[in-house]
PDB file of C-alpha atoms in Angstrom:
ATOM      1  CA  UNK U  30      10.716  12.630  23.136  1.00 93.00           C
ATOM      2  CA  UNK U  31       7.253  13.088  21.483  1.00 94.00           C
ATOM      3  CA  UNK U  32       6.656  11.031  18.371  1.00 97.00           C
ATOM      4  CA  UNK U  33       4.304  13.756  16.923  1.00 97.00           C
ATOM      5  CA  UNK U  34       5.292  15.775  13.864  1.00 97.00           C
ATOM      6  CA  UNK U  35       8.740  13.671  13.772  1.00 98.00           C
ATOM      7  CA  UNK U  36      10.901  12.728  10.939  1.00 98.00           C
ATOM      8  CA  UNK U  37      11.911   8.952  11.613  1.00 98.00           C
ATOM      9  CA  UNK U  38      14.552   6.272   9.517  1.00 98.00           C
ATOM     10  CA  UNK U  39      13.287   2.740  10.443  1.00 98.00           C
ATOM     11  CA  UNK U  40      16.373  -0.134   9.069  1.00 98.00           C
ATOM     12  CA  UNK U  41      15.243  -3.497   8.558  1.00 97.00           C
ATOM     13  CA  UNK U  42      11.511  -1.619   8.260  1.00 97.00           C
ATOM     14  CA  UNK U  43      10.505  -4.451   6.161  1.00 97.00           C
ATOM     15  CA  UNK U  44       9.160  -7.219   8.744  1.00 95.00           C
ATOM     16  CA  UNK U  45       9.490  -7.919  12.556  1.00 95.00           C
ATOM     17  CA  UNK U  46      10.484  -5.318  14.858  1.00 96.00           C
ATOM     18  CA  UNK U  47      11.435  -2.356  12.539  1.00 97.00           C
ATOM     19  CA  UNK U  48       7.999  -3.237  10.218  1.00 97.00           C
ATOM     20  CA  UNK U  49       6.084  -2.447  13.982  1.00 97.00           C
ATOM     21  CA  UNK U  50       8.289   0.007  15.008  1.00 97.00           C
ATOM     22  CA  UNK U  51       7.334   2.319  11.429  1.00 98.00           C
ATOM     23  CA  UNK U  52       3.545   1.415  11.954  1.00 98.00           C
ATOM     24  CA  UNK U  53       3.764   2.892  15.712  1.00 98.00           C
ATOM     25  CA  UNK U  54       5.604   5.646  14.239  1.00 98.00           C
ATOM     26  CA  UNK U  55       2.900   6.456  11.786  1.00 98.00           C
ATOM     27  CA  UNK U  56      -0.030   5.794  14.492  1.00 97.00           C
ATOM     28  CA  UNK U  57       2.013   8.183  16.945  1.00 97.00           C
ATOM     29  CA  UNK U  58       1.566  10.802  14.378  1.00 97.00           C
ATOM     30  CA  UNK U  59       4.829  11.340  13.072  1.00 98.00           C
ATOM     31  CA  UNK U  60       5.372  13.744   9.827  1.00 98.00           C
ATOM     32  CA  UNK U  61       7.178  11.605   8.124  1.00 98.00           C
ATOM     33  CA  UNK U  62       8.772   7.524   8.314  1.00 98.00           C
ATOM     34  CA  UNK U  63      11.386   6.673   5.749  1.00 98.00           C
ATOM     35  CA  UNK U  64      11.189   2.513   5.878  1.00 98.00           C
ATOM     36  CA  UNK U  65      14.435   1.314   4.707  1.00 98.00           C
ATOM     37  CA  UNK U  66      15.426  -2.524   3.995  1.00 98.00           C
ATOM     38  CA  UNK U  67      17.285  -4.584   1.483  1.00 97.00           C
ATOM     39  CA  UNK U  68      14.261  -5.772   0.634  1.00 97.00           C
ATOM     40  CA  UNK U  69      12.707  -2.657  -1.474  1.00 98.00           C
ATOM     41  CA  UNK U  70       9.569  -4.598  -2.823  1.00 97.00           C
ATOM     42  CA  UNK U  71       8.613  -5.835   1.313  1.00 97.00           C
ATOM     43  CA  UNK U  72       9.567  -2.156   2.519  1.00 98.00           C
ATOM     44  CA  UNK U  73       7.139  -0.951   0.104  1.00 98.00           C
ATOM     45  CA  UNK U  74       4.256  -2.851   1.591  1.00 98.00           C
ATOM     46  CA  UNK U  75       4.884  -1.736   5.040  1.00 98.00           C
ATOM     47  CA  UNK U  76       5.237   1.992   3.548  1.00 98.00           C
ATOM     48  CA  UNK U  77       2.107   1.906   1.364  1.00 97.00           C
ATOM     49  CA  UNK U  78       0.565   0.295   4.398  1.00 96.00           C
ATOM     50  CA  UNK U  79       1.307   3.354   6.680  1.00 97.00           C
ATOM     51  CA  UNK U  80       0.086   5.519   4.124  1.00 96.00           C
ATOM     52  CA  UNK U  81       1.399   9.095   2.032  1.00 96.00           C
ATOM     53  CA  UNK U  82       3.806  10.072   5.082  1.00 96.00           C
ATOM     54  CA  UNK U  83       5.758   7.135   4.393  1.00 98.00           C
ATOM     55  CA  UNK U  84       8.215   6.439   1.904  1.00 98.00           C
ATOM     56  CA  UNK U  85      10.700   3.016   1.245  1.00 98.00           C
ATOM     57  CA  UNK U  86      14.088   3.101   0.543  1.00 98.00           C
ATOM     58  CA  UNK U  87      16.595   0.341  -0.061  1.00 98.00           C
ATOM     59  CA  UNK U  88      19.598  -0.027   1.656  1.00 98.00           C
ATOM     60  CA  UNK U  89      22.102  -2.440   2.982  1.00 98.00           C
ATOM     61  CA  UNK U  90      23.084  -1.561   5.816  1.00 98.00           C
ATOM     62  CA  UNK U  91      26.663  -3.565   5.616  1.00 98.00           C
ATOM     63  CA  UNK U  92      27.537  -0.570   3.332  1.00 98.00           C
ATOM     64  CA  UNK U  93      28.182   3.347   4.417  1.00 98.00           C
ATOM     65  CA  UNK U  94      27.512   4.460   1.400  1.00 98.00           C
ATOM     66  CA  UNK U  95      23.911   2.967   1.239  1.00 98.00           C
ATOM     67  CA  UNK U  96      23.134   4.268   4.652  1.00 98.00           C
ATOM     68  CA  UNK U  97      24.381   7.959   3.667  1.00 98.00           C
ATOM     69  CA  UNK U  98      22.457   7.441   0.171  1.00 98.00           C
ATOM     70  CA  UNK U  99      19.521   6.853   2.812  1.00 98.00           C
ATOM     71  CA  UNK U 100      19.704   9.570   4.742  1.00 98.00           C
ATOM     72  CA  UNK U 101      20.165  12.380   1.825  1.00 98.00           C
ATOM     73  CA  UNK U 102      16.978  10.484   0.103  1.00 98.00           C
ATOM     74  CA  UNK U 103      15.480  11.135   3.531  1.00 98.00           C
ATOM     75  CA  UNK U 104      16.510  14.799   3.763  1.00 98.00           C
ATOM     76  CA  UNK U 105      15.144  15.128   0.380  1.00 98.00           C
ATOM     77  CA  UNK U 106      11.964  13.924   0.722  1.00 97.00           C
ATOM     78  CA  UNK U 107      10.868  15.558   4.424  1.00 98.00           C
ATOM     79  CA  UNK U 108      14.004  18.062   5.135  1.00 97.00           C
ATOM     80  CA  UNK U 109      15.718  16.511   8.212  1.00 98.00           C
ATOM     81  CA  UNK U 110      16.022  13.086  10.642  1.00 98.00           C
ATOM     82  CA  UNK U 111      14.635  13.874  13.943  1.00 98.00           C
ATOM     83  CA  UNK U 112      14.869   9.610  14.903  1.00 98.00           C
ATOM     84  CA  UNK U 113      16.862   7.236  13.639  1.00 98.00           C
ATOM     85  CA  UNK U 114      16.086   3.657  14.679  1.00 98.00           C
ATOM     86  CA  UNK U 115      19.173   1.251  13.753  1.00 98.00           C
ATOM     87  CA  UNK U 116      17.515  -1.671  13.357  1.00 98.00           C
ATOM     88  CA  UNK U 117      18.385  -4.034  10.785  1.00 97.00           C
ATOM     89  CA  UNK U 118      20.279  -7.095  12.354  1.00 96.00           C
ATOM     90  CA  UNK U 119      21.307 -10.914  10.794  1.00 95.00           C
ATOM     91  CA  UNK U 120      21.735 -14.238  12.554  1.00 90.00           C
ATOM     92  CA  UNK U 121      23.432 -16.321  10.295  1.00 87.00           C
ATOM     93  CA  UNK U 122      24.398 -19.769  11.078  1.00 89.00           C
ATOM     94  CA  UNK U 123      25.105 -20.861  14.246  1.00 92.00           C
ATOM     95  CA  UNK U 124      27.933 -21.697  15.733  1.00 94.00           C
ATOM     96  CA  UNK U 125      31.378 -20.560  17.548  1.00 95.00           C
ATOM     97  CA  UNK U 126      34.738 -20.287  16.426  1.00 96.00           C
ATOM     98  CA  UNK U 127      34.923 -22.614  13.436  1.00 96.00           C
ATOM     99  CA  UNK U 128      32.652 -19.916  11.817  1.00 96.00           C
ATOM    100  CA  UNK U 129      34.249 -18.794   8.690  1.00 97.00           C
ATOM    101  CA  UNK U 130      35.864 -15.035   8.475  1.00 97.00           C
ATOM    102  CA  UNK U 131      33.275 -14.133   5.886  1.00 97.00           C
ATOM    103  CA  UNK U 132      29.948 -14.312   8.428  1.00 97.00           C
ATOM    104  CA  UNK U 133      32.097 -12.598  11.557  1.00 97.00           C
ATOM    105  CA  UNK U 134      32.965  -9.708   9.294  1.00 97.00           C
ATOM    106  CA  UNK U 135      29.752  -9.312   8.030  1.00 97.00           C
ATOM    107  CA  UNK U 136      28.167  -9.239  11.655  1.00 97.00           C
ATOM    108  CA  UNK U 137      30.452  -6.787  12.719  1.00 97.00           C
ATOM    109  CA  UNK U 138      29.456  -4.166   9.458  1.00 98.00           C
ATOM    110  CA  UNK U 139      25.427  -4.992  10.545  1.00 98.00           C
ATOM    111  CA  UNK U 140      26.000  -5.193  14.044  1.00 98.00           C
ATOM    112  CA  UNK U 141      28.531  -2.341  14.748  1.00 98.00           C
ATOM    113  CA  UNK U 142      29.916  -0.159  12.297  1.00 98.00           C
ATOM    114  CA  UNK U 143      25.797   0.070  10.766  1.00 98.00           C
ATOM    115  CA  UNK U 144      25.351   2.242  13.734  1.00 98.00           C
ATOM    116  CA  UNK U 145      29.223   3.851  13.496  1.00 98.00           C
ATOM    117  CA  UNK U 146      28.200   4.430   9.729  1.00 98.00           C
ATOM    118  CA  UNK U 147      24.266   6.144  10.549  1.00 98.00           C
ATOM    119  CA  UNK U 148      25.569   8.102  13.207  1.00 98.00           C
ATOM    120  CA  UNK U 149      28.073  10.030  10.960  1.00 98.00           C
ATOM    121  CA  UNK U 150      25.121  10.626   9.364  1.00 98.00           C
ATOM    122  CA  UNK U 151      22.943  12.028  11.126  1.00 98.00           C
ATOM    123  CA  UNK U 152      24.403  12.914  14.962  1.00 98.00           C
ATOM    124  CA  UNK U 153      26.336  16.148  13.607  1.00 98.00           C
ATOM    125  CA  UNK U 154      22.711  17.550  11.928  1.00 97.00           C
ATOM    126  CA  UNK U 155      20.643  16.484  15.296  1.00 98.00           C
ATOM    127  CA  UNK U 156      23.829  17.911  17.533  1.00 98.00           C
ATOM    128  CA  UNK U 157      23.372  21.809  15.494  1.00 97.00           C
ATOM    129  CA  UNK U 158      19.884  21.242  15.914  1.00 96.00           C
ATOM    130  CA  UNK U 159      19.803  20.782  19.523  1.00 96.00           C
ATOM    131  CA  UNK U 160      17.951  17.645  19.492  1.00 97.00           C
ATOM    132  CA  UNK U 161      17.808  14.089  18.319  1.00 98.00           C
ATOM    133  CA  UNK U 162      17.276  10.788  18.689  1.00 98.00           C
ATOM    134  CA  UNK U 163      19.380   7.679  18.354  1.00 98.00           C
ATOM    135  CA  UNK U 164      17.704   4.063  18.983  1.00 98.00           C
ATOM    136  CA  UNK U 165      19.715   1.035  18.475  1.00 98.00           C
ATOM    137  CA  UNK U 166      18.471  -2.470  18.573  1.00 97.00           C
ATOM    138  CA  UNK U 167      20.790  -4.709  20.250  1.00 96.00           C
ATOM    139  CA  UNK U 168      19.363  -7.930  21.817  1.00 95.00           C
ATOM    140  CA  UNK U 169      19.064  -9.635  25.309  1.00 96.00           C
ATOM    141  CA  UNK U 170      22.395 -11.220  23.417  1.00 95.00           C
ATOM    142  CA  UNK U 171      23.786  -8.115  23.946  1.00 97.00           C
ATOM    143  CA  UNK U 172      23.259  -7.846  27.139  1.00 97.00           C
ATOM    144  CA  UNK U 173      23.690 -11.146  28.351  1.00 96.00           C
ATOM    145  CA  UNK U 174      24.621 -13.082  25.394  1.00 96.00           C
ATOM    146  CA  UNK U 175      23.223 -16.481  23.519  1.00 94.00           C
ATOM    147  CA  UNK U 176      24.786 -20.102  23.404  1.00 93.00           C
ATOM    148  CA  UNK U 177      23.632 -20.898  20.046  1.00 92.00           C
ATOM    149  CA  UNK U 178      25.986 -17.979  17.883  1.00 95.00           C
ATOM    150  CA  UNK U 179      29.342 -16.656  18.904  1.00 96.00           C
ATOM    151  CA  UNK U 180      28.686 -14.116  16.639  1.00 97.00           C
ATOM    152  CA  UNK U 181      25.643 -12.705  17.088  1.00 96.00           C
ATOM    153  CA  UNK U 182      26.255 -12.260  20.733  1.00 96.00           C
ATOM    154  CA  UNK U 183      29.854 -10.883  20.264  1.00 98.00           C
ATOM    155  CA  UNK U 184      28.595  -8.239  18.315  1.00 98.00           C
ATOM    156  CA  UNK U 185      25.496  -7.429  19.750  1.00 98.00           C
ATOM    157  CA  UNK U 186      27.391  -6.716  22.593  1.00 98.00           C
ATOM    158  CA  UNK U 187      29.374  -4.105  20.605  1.00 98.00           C
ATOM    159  CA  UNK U 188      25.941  -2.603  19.492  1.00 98.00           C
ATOM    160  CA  UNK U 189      25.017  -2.097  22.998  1.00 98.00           C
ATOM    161  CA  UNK U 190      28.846  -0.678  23.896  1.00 98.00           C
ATOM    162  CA  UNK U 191      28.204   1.580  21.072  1.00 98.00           C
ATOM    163  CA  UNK U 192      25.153   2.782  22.190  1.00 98.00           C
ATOM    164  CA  UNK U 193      26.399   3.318  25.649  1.00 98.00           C
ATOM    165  CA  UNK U 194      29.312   5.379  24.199  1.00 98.00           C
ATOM    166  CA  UNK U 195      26.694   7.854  22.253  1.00 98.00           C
ATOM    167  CA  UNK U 196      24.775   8.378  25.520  1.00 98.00           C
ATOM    168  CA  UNK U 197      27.973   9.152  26.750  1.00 98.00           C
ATOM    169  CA  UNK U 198      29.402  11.409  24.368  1.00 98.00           C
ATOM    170  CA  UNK U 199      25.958  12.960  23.335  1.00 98.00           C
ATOM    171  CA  UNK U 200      23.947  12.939  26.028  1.00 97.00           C
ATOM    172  CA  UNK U 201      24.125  16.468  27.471  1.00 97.00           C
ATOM    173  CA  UNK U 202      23.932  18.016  23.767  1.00 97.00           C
ATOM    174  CA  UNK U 203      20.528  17.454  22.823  1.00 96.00           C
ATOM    175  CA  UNK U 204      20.690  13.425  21.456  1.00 98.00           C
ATOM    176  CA  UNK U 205      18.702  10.965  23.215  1.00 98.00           C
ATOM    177  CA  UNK U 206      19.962   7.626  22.811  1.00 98.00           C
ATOM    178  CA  UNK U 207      18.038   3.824  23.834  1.00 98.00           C
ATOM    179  CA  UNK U 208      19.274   0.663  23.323  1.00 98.00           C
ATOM    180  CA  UNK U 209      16.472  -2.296  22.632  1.00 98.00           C
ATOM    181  CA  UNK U 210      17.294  -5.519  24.101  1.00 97.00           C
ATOM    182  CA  UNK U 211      14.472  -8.268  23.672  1.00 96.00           C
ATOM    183  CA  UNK U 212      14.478 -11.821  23.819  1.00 93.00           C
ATOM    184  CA  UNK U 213      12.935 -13.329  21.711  1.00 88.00           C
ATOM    185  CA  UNK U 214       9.989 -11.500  18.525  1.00 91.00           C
ATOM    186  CA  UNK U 215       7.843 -12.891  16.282  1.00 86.00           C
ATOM    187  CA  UNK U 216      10.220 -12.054  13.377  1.00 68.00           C
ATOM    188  CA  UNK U 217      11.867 -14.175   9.824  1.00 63.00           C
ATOM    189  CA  UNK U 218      14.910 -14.723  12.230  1.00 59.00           C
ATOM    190  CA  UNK U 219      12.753 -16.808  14.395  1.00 53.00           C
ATOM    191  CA  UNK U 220      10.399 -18.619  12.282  1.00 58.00           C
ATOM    192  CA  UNK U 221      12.267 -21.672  12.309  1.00 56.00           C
ATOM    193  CA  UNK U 222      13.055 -21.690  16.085  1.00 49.00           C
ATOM    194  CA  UNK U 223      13.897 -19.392  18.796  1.00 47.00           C
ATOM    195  CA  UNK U 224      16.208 -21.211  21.084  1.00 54.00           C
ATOM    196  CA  UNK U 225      17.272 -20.386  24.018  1.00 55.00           C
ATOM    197  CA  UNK U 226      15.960 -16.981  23.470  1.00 52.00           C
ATOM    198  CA  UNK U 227      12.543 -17.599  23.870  1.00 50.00           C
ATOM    199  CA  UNK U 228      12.263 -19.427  26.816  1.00 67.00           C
ATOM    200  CA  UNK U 229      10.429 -16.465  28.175  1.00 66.00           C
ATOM    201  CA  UNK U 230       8.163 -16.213  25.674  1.00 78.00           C
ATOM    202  CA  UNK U 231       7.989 -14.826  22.508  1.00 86.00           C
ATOM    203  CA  UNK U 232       6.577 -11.073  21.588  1.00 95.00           C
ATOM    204  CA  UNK U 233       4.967  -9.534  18.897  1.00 94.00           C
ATOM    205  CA  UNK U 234       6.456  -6.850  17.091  1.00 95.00           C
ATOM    206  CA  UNK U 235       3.610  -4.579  18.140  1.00 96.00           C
ATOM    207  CA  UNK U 236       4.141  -5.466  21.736  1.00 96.00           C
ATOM    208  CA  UNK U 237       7.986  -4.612  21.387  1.00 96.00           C
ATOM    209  CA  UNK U 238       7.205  -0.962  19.510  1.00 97.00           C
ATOM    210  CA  UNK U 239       4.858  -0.005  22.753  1.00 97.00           C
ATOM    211  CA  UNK U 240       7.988  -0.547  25.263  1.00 97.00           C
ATOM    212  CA  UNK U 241      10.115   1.239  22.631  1.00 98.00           C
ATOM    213  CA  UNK U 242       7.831   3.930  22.714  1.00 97.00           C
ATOM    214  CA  UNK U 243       7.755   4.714  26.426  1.00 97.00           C
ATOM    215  CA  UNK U 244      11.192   4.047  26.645  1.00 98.00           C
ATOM    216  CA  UNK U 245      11.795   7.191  24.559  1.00 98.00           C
ATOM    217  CA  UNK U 246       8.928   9.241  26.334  1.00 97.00           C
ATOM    218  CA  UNK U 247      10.907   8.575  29.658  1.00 97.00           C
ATOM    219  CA  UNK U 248      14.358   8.706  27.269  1.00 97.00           C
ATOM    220  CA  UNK U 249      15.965   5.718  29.323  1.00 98.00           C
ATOM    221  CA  UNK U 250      18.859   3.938  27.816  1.00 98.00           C
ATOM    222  CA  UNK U 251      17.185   0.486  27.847  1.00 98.00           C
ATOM    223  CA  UNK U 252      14.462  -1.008  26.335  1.00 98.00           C
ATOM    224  CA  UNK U 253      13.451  -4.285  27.748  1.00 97.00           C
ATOM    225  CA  UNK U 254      10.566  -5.768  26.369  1.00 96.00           C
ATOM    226  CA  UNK U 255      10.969  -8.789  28.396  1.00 95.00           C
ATOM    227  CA  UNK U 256      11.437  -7.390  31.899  1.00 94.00           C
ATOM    228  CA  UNK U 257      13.399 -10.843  32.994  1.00 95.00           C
ATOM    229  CA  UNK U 258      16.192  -9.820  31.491  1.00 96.00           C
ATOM    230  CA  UNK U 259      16.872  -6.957  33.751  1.00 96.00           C
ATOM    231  CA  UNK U 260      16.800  -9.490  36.662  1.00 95.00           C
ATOM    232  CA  UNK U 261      19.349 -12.118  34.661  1.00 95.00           C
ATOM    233  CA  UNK U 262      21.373  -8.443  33.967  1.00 96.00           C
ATOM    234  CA  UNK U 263      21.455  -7.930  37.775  1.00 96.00           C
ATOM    235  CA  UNK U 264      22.446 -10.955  38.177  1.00 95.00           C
ATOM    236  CA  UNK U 265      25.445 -11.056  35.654  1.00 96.00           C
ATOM    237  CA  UNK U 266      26.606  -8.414  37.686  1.00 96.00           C
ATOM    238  CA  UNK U 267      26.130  -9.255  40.776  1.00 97.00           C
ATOM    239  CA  UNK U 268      27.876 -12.866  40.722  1.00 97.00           C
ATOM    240  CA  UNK U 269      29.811 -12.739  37.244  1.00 96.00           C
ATOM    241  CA  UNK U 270      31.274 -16.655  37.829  1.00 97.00           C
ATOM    242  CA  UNK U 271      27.917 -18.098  39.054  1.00 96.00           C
ATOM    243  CA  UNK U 272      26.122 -16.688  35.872  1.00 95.00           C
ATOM    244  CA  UNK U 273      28.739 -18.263  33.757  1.00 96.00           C
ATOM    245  CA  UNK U 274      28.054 -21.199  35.444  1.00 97.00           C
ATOM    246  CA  UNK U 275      24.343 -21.186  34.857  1.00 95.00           C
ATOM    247  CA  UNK U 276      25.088 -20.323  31.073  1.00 93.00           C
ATOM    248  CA  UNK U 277      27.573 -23.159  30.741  1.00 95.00           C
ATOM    249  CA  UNK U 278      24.982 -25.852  31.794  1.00 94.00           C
ATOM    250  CA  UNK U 279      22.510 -24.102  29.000  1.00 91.00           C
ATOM    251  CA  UNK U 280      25.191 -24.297  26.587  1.00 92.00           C
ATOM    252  CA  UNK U 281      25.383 -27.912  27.394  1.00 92.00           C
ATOM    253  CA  UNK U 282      22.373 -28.386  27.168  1.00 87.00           C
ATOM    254  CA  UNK U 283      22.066 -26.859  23.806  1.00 85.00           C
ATOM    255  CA  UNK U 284      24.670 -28.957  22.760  1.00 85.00           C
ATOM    256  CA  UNK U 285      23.140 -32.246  23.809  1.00 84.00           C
ATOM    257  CA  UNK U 286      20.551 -31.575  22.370  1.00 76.00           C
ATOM    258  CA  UNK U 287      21.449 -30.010  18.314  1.00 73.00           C
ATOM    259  CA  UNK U 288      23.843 -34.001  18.701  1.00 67.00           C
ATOM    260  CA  UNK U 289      20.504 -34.971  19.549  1.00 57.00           C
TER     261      UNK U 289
END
């Protein structure tokens, strides 16, 4: 899909990735780029930045009713939703399973049932239409998963099962669905660190929104900024208990050194 003359819903369009991802939006000549965030007074400045075709809206995406308040505003305002770019993510403290109930629940609302929640939203309107598109950003986590937070990468892996389901389910009746998947981005989540997720560098948000683009152009599931990761993917597959391994000795590691 064409950027050009699209309607587009950018979550967490505040900062980092979904703040770049509205900007290329704009710059690839879309009609219209709703920029949606808790954050109303930062999603402002990224909308006023992009100009008259933009317009900020707040929402939280732990709530449905926020994201369907988002949509109608967004229906209102330019008629339809021709992309909608899940976005918005958390991280939370780190840690496993002493976590408290309170953080894993509200993971699983950002991580998974945010993208449950926008795609009863919009999928039926894009399916009578003929055409749509769905992007979800998961993480490398996702894909591969991260020693520092059980639950970022448990439920960045249901992001990307989610995703995969929609291609599934949608993908002969006119939606196009991608799934982003970066290490680690220049973003607030990694401004004090980036762990182990950066140990093959670290991206800009502009450099992410480029791959995200051609990924939809070519309408591939994945998005992988950081081509390693299709390699360390490959190789989760190929040798499941050897890639444990390898991730056991990082975890290790990562533990040695936070007792420091």
């Amino acid at each position: 899909m064409e950027i050009q003359g699209r309607i587009a819903i950018v979550t967490g369009g505040a900062s980092g990735i979904g703040a770049g991802m509205a900007r290329r939006f704009a710059a690839g000549g879309a009609e219209g780029v709703v920029v949606a965030d808790l954050n109303l007074e930062r999603a402002r400045g990224v909308a006023q930045s992009i100009g008259p075709q933009a317009l900020a809206v707040a929402c939280d995406v732990s709530r449905e009713s926020d994201i369907q308040a988002l949509v109608a505003a967004t229906r209102e305002r330019f008629g339809r939703v021709d992309i909608y770019f899940s976005n918005a993510g958390i991280l939370g403290r780190m840690g496993g399973i002493e976590l408290e109930d309170a953080l894993w629940d509200k993971m699983w609302q950002v991580h998974g049932m945010a993208h449950v929640w926008a795609a009863r939203a919009v999928v039926p309107e894009m399916v009578a239409r003929g055409e749509g598109y769905f992007l979800v950003t998961a993480s490398a986590a996702g894909l591969l998963n991260i020693v520092e937070s059980a639950p970022y990468g448990v439920t960045k892996h249901a992001a990307v099962a989610f995703a995969e389901w929609l291609r599934i389910a949608y993908g002969r009746r006119g939606i196009r669905v991608s799934c982003l998947c970066p290490q680690s981005v220049q973003t607030d989540m990694t401004k004090d660190g980036t762990g182990s997720a950066g140990l093959d560098g670290v991206l800009t948000p502009e450099q992410v929104a480029e791959v995200v683009v051609q990924t939809m152009r070519e309408e591939k599931f994945l998005a992988l900024p950081h081509p390693e990761v299709a390699k360390y993917f490959l190789n989760k597959g190929q040798d499941y208990d050897r890639w444990l391994g390898g991730m056991q000795k990082l975890y290790a590691h990562h533990t040695a050194t936070q007792n420091g």
